[in-house]
Short mmCIF file of C-alpha atoms and ligand atoms in Angstrom, two decimals:
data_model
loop_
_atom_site.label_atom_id
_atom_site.label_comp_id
_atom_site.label_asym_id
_atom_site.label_seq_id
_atom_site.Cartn_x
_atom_site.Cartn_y
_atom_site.Cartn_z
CA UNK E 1 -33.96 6.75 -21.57
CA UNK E 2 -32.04 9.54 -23.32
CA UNK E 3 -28.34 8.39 -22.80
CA UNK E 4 -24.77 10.42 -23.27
CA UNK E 5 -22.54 7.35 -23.37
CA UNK E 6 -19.05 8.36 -23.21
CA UNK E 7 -16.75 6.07 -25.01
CA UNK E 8 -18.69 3.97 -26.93
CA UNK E 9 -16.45 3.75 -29.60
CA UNK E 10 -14.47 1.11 -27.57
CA UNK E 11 -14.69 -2.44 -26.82
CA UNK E 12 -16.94 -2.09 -23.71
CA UNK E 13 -18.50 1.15 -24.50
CA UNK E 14 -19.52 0.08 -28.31
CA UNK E 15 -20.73 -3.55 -26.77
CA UNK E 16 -23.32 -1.56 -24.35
CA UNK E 17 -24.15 0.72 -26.36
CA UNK E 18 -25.31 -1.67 -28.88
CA UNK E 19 -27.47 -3.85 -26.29
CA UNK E 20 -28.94 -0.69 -24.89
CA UNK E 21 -29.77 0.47 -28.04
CA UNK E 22 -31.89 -2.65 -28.98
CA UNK E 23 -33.31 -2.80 -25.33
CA UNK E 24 -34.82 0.85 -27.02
CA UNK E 25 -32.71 3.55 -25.38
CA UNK E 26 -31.58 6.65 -27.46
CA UNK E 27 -27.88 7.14 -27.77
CA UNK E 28 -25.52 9.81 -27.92
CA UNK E 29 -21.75 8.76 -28.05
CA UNK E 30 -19.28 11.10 -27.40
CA UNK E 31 -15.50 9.75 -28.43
CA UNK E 32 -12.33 11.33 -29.43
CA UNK E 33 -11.45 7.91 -31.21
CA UNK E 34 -7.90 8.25 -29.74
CA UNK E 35 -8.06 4.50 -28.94
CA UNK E 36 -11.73 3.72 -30.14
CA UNK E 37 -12.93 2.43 -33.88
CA UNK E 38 -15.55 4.20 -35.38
CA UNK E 39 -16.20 1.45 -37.19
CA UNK E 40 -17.72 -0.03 -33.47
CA UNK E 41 -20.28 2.74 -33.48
CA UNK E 42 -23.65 1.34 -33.99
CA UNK E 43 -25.84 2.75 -36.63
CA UNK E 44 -28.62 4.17 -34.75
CA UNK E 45 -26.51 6.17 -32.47
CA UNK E 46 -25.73 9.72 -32.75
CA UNK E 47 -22.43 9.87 -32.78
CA UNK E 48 -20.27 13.04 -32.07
CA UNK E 49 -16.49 12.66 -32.26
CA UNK E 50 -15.33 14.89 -29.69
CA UNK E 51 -13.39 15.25 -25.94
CA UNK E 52 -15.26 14.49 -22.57
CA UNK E 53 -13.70 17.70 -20.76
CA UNK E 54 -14.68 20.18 -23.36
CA UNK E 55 -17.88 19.00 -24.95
CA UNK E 56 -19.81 17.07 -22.33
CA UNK E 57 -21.26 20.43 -21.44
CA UNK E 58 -22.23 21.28 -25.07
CA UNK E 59 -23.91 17.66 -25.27
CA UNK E 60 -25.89 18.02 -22.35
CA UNK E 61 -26.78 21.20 -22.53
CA UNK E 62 -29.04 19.89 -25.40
CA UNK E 63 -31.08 19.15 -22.54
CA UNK E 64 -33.29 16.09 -22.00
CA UNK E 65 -30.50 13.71 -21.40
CA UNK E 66 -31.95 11.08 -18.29
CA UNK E 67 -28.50 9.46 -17.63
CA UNK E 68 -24.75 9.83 -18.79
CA UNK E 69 -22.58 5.99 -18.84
CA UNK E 70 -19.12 6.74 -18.61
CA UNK E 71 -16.52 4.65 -20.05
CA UNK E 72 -13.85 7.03 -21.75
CA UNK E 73 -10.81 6.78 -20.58
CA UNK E 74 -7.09 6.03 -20.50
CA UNK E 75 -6.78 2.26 -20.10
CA UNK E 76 -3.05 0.78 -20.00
CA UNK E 77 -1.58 0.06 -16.82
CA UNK E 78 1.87 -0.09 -18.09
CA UNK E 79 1.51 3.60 -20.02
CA UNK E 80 -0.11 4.88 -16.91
CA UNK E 81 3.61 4.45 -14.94
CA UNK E 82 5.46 5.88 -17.80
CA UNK E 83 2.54 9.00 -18.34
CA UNK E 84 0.95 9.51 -15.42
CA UNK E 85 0.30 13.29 -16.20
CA UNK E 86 -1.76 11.84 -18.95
CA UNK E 87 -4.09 9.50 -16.95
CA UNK E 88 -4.70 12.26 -14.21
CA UNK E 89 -5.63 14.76 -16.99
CA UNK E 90 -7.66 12.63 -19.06
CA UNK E 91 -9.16 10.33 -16.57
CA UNK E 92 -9.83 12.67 -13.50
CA UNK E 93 -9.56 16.15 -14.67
CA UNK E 94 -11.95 15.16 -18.01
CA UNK E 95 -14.41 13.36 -15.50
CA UNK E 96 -14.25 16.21 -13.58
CA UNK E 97 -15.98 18.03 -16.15
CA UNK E 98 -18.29 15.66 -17.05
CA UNK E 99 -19.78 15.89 -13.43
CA UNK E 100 -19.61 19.64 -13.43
CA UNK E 101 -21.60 19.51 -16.97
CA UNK E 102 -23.89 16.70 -15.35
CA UNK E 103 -24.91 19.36 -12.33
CA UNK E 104 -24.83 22.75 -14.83
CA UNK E 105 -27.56 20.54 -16.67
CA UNK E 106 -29.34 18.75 -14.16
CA UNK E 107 -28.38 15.16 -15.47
CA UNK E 108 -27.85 13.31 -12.24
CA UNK E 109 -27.80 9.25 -12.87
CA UNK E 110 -24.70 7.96 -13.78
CA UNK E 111 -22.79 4.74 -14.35
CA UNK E 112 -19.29 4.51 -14.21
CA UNK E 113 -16.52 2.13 -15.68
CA UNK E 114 -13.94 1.52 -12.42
CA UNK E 115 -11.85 -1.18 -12.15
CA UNK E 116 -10.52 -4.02 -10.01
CA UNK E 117 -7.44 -2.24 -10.52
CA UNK E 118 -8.40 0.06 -7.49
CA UNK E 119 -7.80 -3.12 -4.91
CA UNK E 120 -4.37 -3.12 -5.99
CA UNK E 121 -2.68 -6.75 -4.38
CA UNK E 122 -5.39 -8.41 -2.77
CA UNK E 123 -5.12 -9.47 0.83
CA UNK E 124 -7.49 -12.32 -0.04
CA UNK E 125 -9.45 -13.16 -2.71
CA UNK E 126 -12.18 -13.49 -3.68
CA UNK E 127 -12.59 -10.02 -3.65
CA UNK E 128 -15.10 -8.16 -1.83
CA UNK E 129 -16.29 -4.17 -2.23
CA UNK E 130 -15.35 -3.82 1.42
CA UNK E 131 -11.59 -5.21 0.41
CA UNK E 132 -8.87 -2.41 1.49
CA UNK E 133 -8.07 0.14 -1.46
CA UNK E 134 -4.64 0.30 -2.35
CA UNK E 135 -4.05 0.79 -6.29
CA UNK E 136 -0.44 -0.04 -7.29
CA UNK E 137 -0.77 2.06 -10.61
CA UNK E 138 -1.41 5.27 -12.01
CA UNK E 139 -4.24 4.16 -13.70
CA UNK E 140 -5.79 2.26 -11.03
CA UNK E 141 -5.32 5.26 -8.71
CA UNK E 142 -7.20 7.68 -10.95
CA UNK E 143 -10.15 5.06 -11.33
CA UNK E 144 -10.19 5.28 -7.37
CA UNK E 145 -10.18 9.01 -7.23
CA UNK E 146 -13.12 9.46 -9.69
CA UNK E 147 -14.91 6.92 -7.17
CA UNK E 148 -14.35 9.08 -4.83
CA UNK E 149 -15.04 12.24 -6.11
CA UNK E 150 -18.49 10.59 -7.50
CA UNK E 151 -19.42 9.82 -4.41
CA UNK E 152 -19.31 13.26 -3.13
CA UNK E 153 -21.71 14.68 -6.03
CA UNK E 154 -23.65 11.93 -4.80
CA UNK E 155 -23.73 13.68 -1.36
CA UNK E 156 -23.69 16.79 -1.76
CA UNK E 157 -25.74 17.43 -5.30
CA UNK E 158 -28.07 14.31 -4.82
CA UNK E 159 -26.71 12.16 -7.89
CA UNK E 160 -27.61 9.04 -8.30
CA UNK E 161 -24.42 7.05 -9.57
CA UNK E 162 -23.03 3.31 -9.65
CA UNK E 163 -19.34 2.69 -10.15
CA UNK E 164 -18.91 -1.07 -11.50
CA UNK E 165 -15.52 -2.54 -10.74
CA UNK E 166 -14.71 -5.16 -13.89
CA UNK E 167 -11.81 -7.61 -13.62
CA UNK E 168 -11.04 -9.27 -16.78
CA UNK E 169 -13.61 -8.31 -19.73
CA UNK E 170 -13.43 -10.42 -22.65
CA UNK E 171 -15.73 -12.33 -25.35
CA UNK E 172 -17.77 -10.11 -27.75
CA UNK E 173 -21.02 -9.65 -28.69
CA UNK E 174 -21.69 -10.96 -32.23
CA UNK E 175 -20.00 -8.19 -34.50
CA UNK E 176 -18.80 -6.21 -32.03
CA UNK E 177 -15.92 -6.54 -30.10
CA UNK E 178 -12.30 -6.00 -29.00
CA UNK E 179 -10.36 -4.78 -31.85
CA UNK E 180 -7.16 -2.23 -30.54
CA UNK E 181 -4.40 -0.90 -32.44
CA UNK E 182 -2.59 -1.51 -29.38
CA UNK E 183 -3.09 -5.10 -27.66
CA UNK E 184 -2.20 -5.63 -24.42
CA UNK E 185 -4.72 -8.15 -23.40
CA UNK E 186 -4.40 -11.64 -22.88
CA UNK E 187 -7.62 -13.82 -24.83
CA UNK E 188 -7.35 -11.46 -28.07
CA UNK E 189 -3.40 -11.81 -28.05
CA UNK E 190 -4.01 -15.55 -27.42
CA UNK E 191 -6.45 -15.46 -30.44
CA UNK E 192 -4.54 -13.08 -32.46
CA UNK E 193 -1.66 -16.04 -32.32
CA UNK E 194 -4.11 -18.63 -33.92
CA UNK E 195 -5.10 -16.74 -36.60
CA UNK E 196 -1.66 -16.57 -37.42
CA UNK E 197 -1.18 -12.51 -36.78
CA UNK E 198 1.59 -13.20 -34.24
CA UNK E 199 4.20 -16.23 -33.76
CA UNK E 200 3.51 -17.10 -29.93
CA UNK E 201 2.15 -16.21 -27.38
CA UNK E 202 4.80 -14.90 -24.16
CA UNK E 203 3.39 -16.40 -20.63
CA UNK E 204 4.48 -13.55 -18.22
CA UNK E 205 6.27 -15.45 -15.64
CA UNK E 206 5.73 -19.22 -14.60
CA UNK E 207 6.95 -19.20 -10.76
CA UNK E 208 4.26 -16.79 -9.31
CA UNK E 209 2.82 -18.59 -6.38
CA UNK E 210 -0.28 -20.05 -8.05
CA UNK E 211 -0.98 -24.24 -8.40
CA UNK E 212 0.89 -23.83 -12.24
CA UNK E 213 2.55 -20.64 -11.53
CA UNK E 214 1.18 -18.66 -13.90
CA UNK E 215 -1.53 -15.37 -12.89
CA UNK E 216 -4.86 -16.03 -11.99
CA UNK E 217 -7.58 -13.72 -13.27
CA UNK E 218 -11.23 -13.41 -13.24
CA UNK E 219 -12.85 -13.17 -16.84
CA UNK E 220 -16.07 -11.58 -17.47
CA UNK E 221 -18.45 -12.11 -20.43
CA UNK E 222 -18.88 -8.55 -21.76
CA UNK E 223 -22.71 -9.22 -22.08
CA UNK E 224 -23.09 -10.09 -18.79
CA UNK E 225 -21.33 -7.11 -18.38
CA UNK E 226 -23.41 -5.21 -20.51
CA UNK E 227 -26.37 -6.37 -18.11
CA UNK E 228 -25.22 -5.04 -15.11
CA UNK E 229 -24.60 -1.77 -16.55
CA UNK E 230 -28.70 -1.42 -17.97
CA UNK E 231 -29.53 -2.92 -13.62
CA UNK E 232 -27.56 -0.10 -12.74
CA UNK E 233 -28.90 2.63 -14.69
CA UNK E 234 -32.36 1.75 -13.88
CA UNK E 235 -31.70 1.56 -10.51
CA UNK E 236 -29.31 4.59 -9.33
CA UNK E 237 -31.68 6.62 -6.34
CA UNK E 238 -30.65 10.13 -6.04
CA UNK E 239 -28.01 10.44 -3.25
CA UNK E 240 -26.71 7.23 -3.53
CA UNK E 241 -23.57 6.11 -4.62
CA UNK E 242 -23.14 2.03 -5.31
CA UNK E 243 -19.97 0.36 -5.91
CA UNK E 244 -20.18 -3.25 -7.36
CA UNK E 245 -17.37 -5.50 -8.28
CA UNK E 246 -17.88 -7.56 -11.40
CA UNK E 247 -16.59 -11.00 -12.68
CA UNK E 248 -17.46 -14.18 -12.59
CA UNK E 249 -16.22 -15.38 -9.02
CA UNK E 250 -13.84 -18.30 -10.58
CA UNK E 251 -10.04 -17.67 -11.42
CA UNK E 252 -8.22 -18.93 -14.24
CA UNK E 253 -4.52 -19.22 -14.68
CA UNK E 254 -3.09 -17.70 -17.91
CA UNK E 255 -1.86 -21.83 -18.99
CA UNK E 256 -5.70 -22.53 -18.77
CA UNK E 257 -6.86 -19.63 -20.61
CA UNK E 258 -3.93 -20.68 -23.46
CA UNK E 259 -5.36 -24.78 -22.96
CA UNK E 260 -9.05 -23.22 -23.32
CA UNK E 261 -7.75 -21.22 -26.75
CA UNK E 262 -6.34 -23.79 -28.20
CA UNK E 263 -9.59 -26.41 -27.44
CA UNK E 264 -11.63 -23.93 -28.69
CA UNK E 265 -10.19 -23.02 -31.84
CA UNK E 266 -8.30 -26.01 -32.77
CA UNK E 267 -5.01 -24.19 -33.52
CA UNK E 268 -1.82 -25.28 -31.72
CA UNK E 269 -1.02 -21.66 -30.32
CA UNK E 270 2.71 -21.69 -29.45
CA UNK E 271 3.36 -20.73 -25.95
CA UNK E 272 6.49 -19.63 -24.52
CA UNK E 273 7.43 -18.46 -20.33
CA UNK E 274 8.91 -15.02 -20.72
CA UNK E 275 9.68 -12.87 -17.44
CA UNK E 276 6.79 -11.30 -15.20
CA UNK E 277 5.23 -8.08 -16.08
CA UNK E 278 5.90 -5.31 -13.46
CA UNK E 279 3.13 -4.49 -11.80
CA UNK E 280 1.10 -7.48 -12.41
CA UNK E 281 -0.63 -9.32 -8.92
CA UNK E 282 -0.28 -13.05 -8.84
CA UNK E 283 -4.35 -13.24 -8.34
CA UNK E 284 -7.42 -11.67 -9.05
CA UNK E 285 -10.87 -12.78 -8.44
CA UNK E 286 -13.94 -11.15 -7.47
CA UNK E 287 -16.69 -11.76 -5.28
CA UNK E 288 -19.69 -10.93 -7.26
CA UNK E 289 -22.34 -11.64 -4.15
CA UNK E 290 -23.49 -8.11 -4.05
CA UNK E 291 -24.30 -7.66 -7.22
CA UNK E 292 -26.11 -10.67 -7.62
CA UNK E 293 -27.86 -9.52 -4.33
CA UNK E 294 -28.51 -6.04 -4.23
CA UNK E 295 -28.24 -5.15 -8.09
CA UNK E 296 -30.76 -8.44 -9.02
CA UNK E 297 -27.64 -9.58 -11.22
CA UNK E 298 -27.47 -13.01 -13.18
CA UNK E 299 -24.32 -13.44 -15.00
CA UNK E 300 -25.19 -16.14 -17.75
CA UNK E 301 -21.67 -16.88 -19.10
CA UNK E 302 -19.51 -17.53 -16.81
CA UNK E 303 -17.90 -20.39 -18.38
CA UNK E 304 -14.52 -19.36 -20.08
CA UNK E 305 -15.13 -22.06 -22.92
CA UNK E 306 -18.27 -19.45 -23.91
CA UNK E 307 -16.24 -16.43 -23.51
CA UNK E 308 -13.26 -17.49 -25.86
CA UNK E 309 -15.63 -18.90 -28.41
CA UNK E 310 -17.88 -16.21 -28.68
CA UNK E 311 -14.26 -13.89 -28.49
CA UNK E 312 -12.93 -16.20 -31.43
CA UNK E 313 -16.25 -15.86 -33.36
CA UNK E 314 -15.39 -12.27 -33.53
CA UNK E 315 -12.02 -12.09 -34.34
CA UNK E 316 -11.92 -14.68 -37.05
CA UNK E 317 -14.91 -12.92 -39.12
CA UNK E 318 -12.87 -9.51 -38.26
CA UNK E 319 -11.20 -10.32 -41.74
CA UNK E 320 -8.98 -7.10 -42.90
CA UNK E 321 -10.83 -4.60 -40.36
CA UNK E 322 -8.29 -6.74 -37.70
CA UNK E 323 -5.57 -3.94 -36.58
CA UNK E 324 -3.49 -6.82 -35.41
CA UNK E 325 -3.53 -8.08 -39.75
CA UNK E 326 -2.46 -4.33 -40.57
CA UNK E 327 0.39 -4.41 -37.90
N1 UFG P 1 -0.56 -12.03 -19.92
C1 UFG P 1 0.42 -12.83 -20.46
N2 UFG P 1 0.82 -12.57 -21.73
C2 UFG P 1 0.31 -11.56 -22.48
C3 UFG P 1 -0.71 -10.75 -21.92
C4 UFG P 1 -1.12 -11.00 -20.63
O1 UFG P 1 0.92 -13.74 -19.82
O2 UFG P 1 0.74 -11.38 -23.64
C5 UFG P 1 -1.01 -12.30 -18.55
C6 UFG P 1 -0.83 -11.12 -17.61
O3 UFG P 1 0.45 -11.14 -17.06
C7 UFG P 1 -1.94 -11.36 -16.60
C8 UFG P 1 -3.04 -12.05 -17.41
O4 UFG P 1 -2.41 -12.53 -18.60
O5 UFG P 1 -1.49 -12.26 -15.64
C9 UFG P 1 -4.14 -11.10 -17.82
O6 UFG P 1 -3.55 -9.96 -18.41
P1 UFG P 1 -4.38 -8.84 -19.17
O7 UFG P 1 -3.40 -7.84 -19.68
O8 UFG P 1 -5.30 -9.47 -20.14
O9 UFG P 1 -5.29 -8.21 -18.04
P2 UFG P 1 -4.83 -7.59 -16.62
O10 UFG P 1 -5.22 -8.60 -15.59
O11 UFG P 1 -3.46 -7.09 -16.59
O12 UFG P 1 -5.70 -6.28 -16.64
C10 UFG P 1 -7.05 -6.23 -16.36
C11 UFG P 1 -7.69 -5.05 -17.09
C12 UFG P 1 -7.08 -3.75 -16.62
C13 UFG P 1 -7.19 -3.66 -15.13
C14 UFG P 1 -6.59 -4.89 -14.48
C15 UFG P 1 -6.81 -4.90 -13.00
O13 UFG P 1 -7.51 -5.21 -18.46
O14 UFG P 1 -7.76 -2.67 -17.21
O15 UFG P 1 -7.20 -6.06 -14.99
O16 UFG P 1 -5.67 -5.37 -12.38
F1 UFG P 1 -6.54 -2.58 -14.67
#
């Protein structure tokens, strides 16, 4: 297929792009490298460096595009509170435009990157896509209005779209993998401590009501990832819209993930309890049934031992392209 893959000069985006390039799929990657590294960009994609809302239309209108993956957009929970007016603007309004571009042109299959972030506290876990909606973030909340507003090109102009919902992406794929100026996430903080980049690592909050107190999340492999997106693509039917949540279906508690670090790459890793993060729920972890199901899904690593090593393969060959040595 002819693809317009919108930010796939970050971690997800440049990890699927690569696997869908080898699986023989022409690429086009539109990314304002804001947050992105063009270093990520594989070599046989066409890259053009450039903003969704503005020159989506210009892209497509190239004509013979079969399917647009869209993964740019504003990521940080904690920057969505302070800058809301930024995450409406360049999550919805910009993917407003890309499905106004999409109809101009006639491209009508697309993926989408949402989030578990669009549950918001879960009532129970795991997780299902029929759980209750209630996002307890800016960002989340934009993630749950471009579901919506997806679905309703899927109604009314016959698109043929899947929004995936990932909980916690991590691991890499060979060369490629998570490498941000600004880290927020857990496993490459964790990692970023045993290469000696940072001093410790801060466990937000110790009393949440979990067996060791600390947050429980889901972590996905991002190839497994990467596999549900290429299911999804070949399988959007015009006027459907699909929602799938992705992980792995078992939870692990930040002291595990910091226990699984250290096993895997034989550094100490200094831990110490700081206060909780606002914002953060006490546990996240999907059901991944319908996927399997209805998508003919088979995630392959699910084992967190996997994911750090193959995250910790990446980081430590990262050498001085690693922001976190620059910082
Ligand atoms: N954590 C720490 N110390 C750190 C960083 C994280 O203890 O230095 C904890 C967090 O409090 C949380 C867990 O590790 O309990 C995982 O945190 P991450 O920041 O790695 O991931 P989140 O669960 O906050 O966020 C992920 C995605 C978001 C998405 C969210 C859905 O990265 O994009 O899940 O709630 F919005």
């Amino acid at each position: 297929m002819k693809l317009l893959v919108t930010g796939g000069a970050g971690y997800v985006g440049s990890v699927c792009s690569t696997i869908l390039i080898e699986r023989g799929h022409d690429v086009t990657i539109l990314d304002n490298l804001s947050t992105g590294n063009r270093d990520a960009v594989p070599a046989q994609a066409r890259f053009i460096e450039g903003e969704v809302a503005t020159d989506a239309s210009t892209v497509l209108g190239e004509g013979g595009f079969d399917a647009v993956i869209h993964f740019a957009a504003r990521s940080l929970v904690g920057e969505s509170v302070e800058k809301p007016e930024e995450y409406w603007r360049d999550n919805v309004g910009a993917t407003l435009a890309l499905l106004e571009a999409m109809r101009t042109h006639g491209v009508k299959n697309l993926v989408f990157s949402s989030t578990a972030a669009t549950y918001g506290e879960p009532d129970e876990v795991p997780i299902t896509e029929t759980h209750p909606t209630a996002p307890t973030n800016p960002y989340g909340a934009t993630k749950l209005a471009i579901d919506h507003a997806i679905r309703s090109y899927c109604v009314a102009h016959d698109f043929g779209a899947t929004s995936l919902r990932y909980f916690n992406v991590a691991g890499a794929y060979g060369q490629v993998g998570e490498n941000r100026v600004i880290e927020t996430h857990l496993i490459p903080i964790i990692l970023q401590v045993a290469l000696g980049h940072r001093e410790k690592i801060s466990i937000y909050g110790d009393d949440w009501p979990t067996p060791d107190g600390t947050c429980i999340r889901d972590y996905i492999h991002i190839v497994d990832l990467a596999e549900a997106h290429i299911l999804a693509l070949e399988s959007n039917k015009p006027g459907t819209h699909r929602i799938f949540n992705l992980g792995s279906g078992d939870g692990y508690s930040v002291k595990e993930v910091v226990d699984t670090c250290r096993k895997v790459t034989g550094h100490e890793i200094p831990a110490e309890i700081a206060p909780r993060r606002a914002g953060d729920p006490a546990q996240l972890i999907a059901s991944c049934e319908k996927a399997i199901k209805e998508l003919g899904w088979n995630p392959e690593r699910t084992d967190l031992s996997t994911i750090v090593a193959d995250a910790w393969e990446f980081t430590k060959n990262l050498g001085d392209k690693a922001h976190s040595a620059k910082a």
